[in-house]
mmCIF file with all atom_site columns, C-alpha atoms in Angstrom:
data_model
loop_
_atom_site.group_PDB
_atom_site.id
_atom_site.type_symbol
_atom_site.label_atom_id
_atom_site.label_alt_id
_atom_site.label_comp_id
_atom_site.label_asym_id
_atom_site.label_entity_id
_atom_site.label_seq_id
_atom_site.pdbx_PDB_ins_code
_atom_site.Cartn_x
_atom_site.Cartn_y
_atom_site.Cartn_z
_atom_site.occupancy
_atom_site.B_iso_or_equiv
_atom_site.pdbx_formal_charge
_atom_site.auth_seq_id
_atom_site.auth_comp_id
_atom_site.auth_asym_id
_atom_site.auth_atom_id
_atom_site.pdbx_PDB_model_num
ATOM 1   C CA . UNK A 1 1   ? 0.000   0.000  0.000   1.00 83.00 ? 12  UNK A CA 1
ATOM 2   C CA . UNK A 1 2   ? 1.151   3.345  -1.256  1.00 94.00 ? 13  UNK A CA 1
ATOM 3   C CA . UNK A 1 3   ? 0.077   6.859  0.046   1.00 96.00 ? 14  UNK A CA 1
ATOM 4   C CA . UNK A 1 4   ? 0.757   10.642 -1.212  1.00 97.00 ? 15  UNK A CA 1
ATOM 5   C CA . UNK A 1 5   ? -0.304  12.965 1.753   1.00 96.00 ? 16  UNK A CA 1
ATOM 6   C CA . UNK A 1 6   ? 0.041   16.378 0.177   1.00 97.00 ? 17  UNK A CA 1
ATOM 7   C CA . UNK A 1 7   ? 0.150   19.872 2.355   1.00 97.00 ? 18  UNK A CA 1
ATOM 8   C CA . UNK A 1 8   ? 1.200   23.392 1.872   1.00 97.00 ? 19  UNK A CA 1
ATOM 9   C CA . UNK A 1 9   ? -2.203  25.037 -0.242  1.00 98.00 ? 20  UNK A CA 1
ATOM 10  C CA . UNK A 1 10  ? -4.152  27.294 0.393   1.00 98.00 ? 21  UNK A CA 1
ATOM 11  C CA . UNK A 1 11  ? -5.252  31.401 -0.180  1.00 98.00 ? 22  UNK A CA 1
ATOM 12  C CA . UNK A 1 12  ? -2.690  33.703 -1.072  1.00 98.00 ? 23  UNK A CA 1
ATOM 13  C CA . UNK A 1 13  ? -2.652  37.213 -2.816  1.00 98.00 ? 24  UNK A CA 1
ATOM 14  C CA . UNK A 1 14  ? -1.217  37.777 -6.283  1.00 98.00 ? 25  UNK A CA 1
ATOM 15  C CA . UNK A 1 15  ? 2.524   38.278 -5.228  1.00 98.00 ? 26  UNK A CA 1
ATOM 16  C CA . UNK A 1 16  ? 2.714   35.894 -2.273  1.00 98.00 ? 27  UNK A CA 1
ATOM 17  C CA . UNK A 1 17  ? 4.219   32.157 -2.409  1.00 98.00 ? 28  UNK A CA 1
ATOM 18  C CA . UNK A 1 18  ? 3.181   28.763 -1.194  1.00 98.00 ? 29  UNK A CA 1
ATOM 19  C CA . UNK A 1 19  ? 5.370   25.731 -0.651  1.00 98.00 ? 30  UNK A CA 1
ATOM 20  C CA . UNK A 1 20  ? 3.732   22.725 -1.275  1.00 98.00 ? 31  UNK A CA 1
ATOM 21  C CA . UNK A 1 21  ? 4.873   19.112 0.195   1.00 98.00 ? 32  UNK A CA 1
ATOM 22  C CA . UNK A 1 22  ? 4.072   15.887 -0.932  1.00 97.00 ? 33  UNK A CA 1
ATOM 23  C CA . UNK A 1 23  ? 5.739   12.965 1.280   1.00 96.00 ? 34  UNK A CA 1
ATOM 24  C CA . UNK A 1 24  ? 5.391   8.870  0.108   1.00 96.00 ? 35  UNK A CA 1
ATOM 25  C CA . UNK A 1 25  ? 4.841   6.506  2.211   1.00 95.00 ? 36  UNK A CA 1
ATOM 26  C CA . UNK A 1 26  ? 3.883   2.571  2.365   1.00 95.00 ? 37  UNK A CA 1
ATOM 27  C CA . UNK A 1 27  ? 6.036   -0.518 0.929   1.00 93.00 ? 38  UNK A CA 1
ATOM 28  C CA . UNK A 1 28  ? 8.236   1.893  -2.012  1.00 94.00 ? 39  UNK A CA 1
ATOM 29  C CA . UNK A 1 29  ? 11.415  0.092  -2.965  1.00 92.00 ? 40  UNK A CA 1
ATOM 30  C CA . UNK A 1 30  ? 12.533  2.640  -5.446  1.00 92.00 ? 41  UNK A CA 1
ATOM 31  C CA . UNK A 1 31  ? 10.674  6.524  -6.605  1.00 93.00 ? 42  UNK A CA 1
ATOM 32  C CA . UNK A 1 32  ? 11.511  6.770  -10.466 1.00 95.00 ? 43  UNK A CA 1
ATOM 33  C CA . UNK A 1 33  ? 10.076  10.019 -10.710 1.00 96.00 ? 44  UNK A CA 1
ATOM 34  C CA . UNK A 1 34  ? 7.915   12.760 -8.549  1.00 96.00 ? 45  UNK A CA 1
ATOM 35  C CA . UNK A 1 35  ? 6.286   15.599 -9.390  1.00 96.00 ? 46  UNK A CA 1
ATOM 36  C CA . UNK A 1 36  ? 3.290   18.042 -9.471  1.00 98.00 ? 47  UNK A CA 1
ATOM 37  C CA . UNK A 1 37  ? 0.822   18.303 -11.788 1.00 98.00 ? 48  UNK A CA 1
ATOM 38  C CA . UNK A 1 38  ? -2.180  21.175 -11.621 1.00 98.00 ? 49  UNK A CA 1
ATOM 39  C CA . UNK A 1 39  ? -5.573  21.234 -12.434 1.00 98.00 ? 50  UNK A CA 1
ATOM 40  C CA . UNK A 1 40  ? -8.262  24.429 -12.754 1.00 97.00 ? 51  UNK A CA 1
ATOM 41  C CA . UNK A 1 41  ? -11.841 24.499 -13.062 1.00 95.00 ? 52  UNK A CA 1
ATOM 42  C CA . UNK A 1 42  ? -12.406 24.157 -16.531 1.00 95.00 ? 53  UNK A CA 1
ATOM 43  C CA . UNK A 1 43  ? -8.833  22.694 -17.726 1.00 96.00 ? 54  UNK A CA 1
ATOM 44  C CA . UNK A 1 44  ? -6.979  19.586 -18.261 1.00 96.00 ? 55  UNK A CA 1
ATOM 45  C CA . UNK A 1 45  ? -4.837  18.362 -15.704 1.00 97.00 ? 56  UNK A CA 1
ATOM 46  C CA . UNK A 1 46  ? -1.187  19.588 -16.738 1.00 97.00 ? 57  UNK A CA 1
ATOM 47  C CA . UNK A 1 47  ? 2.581   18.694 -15.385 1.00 97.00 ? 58  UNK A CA 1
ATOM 48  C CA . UNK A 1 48  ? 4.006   21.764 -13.632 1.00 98.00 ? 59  UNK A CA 1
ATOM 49  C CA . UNK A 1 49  ? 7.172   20.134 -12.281 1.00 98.00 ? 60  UNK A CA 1
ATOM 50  C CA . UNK A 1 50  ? 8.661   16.879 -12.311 1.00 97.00 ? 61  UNK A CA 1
ATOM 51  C CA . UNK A 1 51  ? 11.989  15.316 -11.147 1.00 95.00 ? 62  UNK A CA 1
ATOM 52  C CA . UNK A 1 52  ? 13.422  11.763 -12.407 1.00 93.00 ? 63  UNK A CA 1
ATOM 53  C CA . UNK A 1 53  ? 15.112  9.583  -10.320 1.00 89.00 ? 64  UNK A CA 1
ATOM 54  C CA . UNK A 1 54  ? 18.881  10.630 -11.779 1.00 90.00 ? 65  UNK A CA 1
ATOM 55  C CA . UNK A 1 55  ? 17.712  14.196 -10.580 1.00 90.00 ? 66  UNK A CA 1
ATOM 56  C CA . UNK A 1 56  ? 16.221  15.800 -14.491 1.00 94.00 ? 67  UNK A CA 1
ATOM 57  C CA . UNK A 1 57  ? 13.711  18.171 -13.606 1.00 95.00 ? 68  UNK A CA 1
ATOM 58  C CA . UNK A 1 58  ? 10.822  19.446 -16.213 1.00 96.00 ? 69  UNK A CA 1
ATOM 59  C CA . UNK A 1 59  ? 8.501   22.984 -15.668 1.00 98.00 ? 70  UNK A CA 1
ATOM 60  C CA . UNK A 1 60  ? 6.161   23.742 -17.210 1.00 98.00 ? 71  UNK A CA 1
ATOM 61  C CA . UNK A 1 61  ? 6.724   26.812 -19.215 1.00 98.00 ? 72  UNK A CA 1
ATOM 62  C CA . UNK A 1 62  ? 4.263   28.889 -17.618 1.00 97.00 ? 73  UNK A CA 1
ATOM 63  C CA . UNK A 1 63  ? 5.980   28.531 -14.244 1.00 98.00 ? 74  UNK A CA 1
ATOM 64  C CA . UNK A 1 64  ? 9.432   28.559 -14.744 1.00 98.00 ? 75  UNK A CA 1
ATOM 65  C CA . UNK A 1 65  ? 11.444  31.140 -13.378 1.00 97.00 ? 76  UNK A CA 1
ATOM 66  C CA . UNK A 1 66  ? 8.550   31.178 -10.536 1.00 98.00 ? 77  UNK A CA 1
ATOM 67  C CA . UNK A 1 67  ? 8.097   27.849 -8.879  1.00 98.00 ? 78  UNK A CA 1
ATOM 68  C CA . UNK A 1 68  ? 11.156  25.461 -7.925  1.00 98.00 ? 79  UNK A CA 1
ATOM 69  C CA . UNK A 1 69  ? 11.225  21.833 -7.341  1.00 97.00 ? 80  UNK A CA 1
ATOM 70  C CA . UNK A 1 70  ? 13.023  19.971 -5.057  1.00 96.00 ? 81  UNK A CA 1
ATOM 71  C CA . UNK A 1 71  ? 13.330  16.383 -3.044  1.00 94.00 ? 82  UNK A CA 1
ATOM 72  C CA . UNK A 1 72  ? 14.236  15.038 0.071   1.00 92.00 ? 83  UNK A CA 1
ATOM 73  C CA . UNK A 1 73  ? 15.305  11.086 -0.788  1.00 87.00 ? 84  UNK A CA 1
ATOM 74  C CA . UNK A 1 74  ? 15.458  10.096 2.722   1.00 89.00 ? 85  UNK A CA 1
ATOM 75  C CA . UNK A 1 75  ? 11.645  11.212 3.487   1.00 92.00 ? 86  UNK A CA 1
ATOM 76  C CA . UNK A 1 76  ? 10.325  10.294 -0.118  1.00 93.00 ? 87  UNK A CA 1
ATOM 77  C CA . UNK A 1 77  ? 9.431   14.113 -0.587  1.00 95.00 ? 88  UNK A CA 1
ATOM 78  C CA . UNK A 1 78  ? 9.171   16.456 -3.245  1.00 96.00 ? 89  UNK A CA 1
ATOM 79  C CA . UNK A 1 79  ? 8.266   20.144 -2.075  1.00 97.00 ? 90  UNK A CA 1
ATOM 80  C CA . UNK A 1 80  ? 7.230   22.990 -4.634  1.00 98.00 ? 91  UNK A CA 1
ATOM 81  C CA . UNK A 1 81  ? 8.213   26.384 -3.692  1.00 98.00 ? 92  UNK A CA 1
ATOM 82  C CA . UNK A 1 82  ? 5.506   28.659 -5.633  1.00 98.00 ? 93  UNK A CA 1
ATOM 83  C CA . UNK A 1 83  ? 7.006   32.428 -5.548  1.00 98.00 ? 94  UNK A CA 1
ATOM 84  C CA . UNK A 1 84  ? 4.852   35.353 -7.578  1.00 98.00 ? 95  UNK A CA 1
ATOM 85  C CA . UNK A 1 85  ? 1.820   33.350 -7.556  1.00 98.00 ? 96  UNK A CA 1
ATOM 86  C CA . UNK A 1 86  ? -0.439  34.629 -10.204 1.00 98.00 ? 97  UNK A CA 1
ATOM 87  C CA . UNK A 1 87  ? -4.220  34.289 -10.301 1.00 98.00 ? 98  UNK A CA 1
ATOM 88  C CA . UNK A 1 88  ? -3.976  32.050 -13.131 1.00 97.00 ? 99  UNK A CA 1
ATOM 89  C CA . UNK A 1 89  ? -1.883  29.795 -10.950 1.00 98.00 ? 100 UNK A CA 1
ATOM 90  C CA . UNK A 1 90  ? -5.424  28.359 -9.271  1.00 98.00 ? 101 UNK A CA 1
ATOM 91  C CA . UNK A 1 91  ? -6.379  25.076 -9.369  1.00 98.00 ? 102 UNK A CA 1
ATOM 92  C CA . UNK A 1 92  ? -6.012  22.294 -7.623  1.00 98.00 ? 103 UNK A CA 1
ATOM 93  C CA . UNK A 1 93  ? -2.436  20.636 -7.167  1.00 98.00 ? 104 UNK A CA 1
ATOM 94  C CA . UNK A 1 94  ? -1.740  16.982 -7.498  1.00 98.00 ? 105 UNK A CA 1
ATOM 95  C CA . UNK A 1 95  ? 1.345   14.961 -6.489  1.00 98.00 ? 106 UNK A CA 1
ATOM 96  C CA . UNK A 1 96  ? 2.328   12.598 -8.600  1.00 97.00 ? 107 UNK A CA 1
ATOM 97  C CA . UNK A 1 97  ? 4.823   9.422  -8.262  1.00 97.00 ? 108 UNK A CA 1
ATOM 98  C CA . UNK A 1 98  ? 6.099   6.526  -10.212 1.00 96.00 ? 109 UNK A CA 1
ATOM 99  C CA . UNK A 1 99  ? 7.724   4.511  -8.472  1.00 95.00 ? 110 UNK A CA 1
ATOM 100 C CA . UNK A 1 100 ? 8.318   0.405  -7.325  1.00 94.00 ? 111 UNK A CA 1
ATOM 101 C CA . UNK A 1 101 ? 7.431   -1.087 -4.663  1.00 92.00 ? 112 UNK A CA 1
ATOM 102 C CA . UNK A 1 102 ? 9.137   -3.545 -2.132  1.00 92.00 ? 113 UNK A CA 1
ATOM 103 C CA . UNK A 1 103 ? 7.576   -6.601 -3.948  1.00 89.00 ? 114 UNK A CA 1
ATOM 104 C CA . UNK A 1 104 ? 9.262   -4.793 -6.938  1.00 87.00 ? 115 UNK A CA 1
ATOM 105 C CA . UNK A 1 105 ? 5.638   -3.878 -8.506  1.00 90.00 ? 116 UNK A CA 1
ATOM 106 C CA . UNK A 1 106 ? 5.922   -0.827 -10.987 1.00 94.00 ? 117 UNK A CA 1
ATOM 107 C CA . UNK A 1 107 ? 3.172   1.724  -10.824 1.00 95.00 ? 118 UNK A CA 1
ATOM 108 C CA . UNK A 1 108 ? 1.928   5.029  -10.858 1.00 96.00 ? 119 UNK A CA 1
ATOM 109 C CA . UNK A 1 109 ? -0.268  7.292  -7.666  1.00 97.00 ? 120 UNK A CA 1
ATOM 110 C CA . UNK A 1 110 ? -1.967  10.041 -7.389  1.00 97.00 ? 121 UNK A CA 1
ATOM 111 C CA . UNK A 1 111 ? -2.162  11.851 -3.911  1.00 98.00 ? 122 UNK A CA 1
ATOM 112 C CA . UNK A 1 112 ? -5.685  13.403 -2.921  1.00 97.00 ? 123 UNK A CA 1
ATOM 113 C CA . UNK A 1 113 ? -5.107  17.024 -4.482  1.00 97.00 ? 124 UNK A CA 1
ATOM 114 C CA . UNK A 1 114 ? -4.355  20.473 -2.370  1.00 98.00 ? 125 UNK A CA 1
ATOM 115 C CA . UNK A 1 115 ? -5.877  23.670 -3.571  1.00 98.00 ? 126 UNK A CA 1
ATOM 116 C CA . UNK A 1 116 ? -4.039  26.800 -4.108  1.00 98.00 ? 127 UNK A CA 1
ATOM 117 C CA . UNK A 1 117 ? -5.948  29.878 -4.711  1.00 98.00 ? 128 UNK A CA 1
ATOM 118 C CA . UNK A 1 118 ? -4.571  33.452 -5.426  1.00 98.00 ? 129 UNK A CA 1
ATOM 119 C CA . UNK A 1 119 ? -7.077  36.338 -4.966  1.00 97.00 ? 130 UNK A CA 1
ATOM 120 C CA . UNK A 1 120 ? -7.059  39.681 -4.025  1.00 93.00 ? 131 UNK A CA 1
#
């Protein structure tokens, strides 16, 4: 049994940042890749930041220069530092991991989803 327990949204004013943490937990053997992904009313679900298990990292181009991703391998985290939030940066925020687990099972997870708004 795998779990992502996501933390770190909530209501912030255009300017302000979030950090957003996403820690796996359960029978993992090995994390090939963790990331965020973002979803607003309306939209598709779209990567915002992902990190491979040799250490690549992806952004999406609308955040970069903004947001920065980064991991902790001993606590099987991945935190998103969100600076200049924008308003279009709502939506709700999804962790993301692919990973094996002790029984060597490949698969992918989905934690529950955090939501960052930014309103004035």
């Amino acid at each position: 049994q795998v779990q992502l327990v996501e933390s770190g949204g909530g209501l912030v004013q255009p300017g302000g940042s979030l950090r957003l943490s996403c820690a796996a937990s359960g029978s993992i053997g090995n994390i090939y890749a963790m990331g965020w992904y973002r979803q607003a009313t309306g939209n598709q679900r779209e990567l915002v930041a992902g990190i491979t298990r040799g250490g690549s990292m992806n952004y999406a181009d609308s955040v970069k220069g903004r947001f920065t991703l980064s991991r902790d391998n001993g606590k099987n985290t991945v935190y998103l530092q969100m600076n200049s939030l924008k308003p279009e940066d709502t939506a709700i925020y999804y962790c993301h991991a692919d990973l094996v687990t002790t029984g060597w099972y490949r698969n992918t997870y989905w934690g529950q989803g955090t939501q960052v708004t930014v309103s004035s």
